[in-house]
XYZ file of C-alpha atoms in Angstrom:
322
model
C 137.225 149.636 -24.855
C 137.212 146.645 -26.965
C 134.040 144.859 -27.966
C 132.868 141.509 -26.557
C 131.709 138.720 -28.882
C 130.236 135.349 -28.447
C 130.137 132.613 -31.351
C 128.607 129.549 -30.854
C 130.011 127.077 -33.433
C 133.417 128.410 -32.956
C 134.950 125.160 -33.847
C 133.590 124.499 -37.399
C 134.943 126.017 -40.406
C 133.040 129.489 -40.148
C 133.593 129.784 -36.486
C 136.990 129.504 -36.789
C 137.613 131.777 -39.278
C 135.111 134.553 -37.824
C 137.023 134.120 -34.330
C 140.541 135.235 -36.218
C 138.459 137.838 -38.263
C 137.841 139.554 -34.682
C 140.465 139.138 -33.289
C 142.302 141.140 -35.985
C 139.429 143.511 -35.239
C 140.626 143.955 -31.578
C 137.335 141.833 -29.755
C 137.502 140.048 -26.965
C 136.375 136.471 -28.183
C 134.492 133.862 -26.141
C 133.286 130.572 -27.936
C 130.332 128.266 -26.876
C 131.250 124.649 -27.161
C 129.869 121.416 -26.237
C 131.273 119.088 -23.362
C 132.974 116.476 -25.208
C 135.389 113.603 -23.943
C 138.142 114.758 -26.281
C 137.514 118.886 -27.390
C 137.413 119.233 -31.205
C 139.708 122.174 -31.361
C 141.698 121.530 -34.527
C 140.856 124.743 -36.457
C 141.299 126.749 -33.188
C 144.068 125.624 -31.521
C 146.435 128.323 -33.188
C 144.456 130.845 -31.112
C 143.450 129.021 -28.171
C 145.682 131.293 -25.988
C 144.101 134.515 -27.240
C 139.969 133.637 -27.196
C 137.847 131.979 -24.194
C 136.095 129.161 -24.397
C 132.964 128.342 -22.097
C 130.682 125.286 -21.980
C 126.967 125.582 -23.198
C 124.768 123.743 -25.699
C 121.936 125.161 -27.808
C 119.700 122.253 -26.322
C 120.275 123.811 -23.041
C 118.715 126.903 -22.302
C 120.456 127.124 -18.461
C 123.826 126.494 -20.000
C 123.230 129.621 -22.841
C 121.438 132.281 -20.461
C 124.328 131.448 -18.136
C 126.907 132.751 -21.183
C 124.960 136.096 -21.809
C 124.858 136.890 -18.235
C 128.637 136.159 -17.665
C 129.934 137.413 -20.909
C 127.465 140.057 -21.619
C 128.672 139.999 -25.212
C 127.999 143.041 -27.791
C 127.613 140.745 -30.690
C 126.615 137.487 -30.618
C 127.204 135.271 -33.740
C 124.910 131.866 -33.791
C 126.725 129.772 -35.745
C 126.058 126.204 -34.614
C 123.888 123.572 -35.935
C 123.629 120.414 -37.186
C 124.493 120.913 -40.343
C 124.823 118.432 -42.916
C 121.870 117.636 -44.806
C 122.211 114.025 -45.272
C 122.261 113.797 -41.695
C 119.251 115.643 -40.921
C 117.377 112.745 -42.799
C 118.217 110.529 -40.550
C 118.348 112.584 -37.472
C 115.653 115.077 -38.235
C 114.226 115.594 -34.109
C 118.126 116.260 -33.222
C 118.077 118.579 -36.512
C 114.932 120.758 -35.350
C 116.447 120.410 -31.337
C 120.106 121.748 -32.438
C 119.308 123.656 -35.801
C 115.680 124.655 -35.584
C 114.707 125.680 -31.151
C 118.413 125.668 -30.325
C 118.686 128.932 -32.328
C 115.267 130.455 -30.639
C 117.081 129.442 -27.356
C 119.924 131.538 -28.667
C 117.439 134.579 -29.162
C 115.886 133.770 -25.966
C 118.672 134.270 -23.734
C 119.714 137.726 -25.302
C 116.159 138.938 -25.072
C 116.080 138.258 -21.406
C 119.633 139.174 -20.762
C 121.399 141.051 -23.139
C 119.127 142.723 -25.144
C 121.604 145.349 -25.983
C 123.449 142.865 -28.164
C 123.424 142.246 -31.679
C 123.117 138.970 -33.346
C 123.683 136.854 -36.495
C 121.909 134.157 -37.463
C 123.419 131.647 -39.670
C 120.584 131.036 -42.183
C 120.823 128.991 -45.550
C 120.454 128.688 -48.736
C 118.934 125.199 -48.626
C 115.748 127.078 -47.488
C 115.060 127.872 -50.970
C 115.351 124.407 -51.537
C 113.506 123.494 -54.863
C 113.951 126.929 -56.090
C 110.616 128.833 -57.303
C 113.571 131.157 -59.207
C 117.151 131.679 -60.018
C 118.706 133.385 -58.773
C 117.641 133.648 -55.325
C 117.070 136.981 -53.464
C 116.068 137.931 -50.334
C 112.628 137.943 -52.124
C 112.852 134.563 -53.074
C 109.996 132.067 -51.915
C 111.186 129.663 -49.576
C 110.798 125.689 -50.570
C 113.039 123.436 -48.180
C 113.715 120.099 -50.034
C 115.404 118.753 -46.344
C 114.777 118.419 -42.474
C 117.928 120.530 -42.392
C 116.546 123.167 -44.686
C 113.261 123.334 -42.423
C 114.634 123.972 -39.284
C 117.121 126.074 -40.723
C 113.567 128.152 -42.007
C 111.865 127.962 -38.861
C 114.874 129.959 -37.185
C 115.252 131.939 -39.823
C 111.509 133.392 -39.561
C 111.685 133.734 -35.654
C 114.509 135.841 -35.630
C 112.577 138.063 -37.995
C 109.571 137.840 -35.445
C 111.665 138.175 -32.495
C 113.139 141.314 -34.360
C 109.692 142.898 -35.071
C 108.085 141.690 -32.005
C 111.121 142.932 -29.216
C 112.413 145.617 -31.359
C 115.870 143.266 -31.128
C 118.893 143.535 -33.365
C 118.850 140.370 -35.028
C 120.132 139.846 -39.117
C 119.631 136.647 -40.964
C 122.668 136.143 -43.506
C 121.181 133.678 -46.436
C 124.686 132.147 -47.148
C 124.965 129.833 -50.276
C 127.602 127.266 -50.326
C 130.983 127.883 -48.923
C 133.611 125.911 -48.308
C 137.781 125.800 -47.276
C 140.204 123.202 -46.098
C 138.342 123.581 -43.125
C 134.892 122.099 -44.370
C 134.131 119.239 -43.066
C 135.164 115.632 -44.440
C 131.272 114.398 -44.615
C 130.785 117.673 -47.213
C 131.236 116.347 -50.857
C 133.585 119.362 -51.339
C 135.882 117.930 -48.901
C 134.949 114.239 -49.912
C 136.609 115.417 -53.452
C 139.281 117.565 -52.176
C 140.770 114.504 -50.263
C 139.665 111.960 -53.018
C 142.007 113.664 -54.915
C 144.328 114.136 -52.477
C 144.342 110.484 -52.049
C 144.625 109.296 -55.363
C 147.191 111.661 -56.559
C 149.237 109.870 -53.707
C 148.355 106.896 -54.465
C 146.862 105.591 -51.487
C 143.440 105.079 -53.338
C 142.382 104.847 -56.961
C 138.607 105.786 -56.606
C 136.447 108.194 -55.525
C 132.496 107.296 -55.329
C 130.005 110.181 -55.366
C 126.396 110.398 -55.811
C 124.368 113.211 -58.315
C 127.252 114.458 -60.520
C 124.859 116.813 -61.979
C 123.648 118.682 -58.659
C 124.697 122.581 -58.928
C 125.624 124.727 -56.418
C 126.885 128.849 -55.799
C 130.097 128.032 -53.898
C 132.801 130.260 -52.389
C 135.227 130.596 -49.610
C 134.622 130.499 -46.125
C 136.941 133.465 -45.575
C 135.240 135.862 -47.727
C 131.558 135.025 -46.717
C 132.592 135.560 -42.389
C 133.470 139.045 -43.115
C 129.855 139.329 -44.468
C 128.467 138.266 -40.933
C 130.632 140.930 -39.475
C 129.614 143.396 -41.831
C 125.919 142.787 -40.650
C 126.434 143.894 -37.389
C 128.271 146.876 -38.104
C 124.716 148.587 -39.542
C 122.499 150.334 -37.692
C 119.501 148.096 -38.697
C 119.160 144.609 -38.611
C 118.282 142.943 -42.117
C 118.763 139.384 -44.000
C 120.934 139.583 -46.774
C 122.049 137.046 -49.362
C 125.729 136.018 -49.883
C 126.705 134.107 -52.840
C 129.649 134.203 -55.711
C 126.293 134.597 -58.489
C 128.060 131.314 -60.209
C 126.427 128.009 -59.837
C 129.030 124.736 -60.692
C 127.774 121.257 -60.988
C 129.453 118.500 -59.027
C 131.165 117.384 -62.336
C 132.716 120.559 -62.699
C 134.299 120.236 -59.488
C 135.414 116.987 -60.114
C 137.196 118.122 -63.420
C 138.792 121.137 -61.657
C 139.612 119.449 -58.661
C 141.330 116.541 -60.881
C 142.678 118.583 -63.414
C 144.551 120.277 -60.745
C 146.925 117.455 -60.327
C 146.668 116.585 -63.951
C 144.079 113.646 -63.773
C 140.924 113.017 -65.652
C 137.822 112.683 -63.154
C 136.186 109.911 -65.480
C 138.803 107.717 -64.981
C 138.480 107.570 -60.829
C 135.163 108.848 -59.976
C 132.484 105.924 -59.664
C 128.720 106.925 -58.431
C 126.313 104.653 -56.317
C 122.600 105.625 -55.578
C 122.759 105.581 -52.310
C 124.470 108.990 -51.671
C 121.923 110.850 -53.686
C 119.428 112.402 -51.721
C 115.891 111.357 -51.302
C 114.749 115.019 -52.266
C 117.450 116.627 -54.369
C 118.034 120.169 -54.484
C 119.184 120.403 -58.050
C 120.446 124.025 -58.572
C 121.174 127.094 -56.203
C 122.715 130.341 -57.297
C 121.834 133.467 -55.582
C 122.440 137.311 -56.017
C 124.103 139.178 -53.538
C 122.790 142.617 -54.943
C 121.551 143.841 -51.591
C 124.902 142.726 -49.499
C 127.050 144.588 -52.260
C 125.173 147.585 -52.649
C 124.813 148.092 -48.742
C 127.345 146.193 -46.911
C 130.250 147.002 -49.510
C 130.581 143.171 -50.135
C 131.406 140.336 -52.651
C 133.062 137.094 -52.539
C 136.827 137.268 -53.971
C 138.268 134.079 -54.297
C 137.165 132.294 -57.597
C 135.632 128.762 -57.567
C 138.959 127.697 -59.688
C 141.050 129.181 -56.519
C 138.790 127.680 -54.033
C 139.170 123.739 -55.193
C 143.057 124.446 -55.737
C 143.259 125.478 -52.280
C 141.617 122.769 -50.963
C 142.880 120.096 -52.933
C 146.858 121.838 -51.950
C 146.015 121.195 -48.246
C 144.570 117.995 -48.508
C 148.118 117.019 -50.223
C 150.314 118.576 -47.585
C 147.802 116.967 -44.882
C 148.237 113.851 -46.417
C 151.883 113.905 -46.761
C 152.955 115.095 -43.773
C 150.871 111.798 -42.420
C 153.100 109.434 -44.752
């Protein structure tokens, strides 16, 4: 008999790719998505026909013990959140509603109906924030630099409680920066990868960005999902770190991302003030020790690969819009 999973955030970038990662696996999928005028189903609609898709939002406890009672699900992956950080500055009480209590809600539901289950939570490494070490571990203090990064925190440490306290299978996966195609336009990954795009078809012949010098651990999407599935394949529940154990400044990505279509970055890249954040995170790199060692994982495409793939299907995106 197959397993039953439930992802909330099954539209996003990670959603998407965990729902095709399980379906290989043989699950029965069901994703929790918001009521929206017009569905935002662009990274699932090539599997639409083969996963269910049921209404429920983390603000809503009703709408969420309504899924675990219907669906019953074996694993339950909490992906959603309000997740950019430059947001959460400006929205920081929808931040702690969506990020922070919509993921106890989340926890709440299984405990009362679906205990049985097992559950990832999506935790980040913008909790470490301004880093008290480098790289991070699992040991790491925590220092959140952003609204984001503090409600991100707050569920992060009540799924541990809710673990000890109800004996519950919950894991906490500490994921550093990862990106695709798939990431989202507002990310500054994407903003390059379609800068680029854009000026290597001429259709624009700048690209402003804020801190050039900011560094982050990033990988790929596709590699890091197969960590959350990983985590619920153990016996125990535990947190675990996932990173590439590289940190890259924004410039660097820049230069590859350019170089890619045989540009120099200093000639199109402008930077204003206002999209640098009013408490920057300056570096994050993290060691994945713990996830190799147990889970049998590491992150496998390169940060070169990664910004070549993205940069390839902005271009086609682009073109095929010409």
């Amino acid at each position: 008999m197959s397993k039953v999973a439930l992802v909330t955030g099954i539209t996003g970038q990670d959603g998407s790719y965990l729902a095709e990662l399980l379906l290989s696996k043989g699950y029965e999928v069901y994703g929790l998505v918001r009521r929206l005028g017009i569905p935002n189903t662009i990274h699932i609609n090539h599997i639409l026909d083969k996963i269910t898709l049921i209404e429920g939002d983390l603000t809503d406890q009703t709408s969420l013990n309504s899924a675990m009672v219907s669906i019953q699900p074996d694993e339950i992956y909490n992906l959603a959140a309000q997740s950019f950080v430059g947001t959460s500055w400006t929205q920081s009480i929808l931040t702690a509603e969506v990020t922070g209590l919509g993921a106890v809600r989340v926890y709440n539901a299984m405990k009362h109906h679906c205990q049985h289950a097992r559950l990832y939570q999506a935790s980040s490494s913008e909790m470490f924030g301004g880093v008290q070490e480098t790289p991070q571990t699992e040991n790491t203090a925590f220092y959140p630099r952003s609204p984001y990064g503090c409600a991100k925190l707050y569920a992060h440490w009540m799924a541990i409680n809710y673990r000890e306290r109800y004996d519950m299978h919950i894991s906490n996966g500490i994921m550093f920066n990862h990106d695709s195609a798939r990431r989202g336009i507002e990310f500054v990954t994407r903003k390059i990868s379609d800068g680029v795009a854009r000026i290597h078809l001429g259709l624009t012949d700048k690209l402003i960005l804020g801190n050039l010098e900011s560094k982050r651990d990033w990988g790929f999407s596709g590699d890091y999902i197969k960590g959350m599935w990983l985590m619920l394949q153990q016996e125990d529940p535990g947190d675990y770190v996932f990173s590439t154990g590289e940190s890259h400044s924004i410039e660097e990505f820049c230069d590859a991302a350019f170089n890619h279509v045989g540009l120099c970055w200093e000639q199109y890249v402008k930077t204003d003030v206002k999209y640098i954040r009013p408490a920057e995170v300056n570096i994050l790199r993290g060691d994945s020790r713990k996830a190799k060692d147990i889970l049998g994982w590491q992150s496998e495409v390169t940060f070169n690969e990664l910004i070549r793939m993205m940069v390839d299907a902005d271009i086609e995106r682009l073109t095929q819009k010409l």
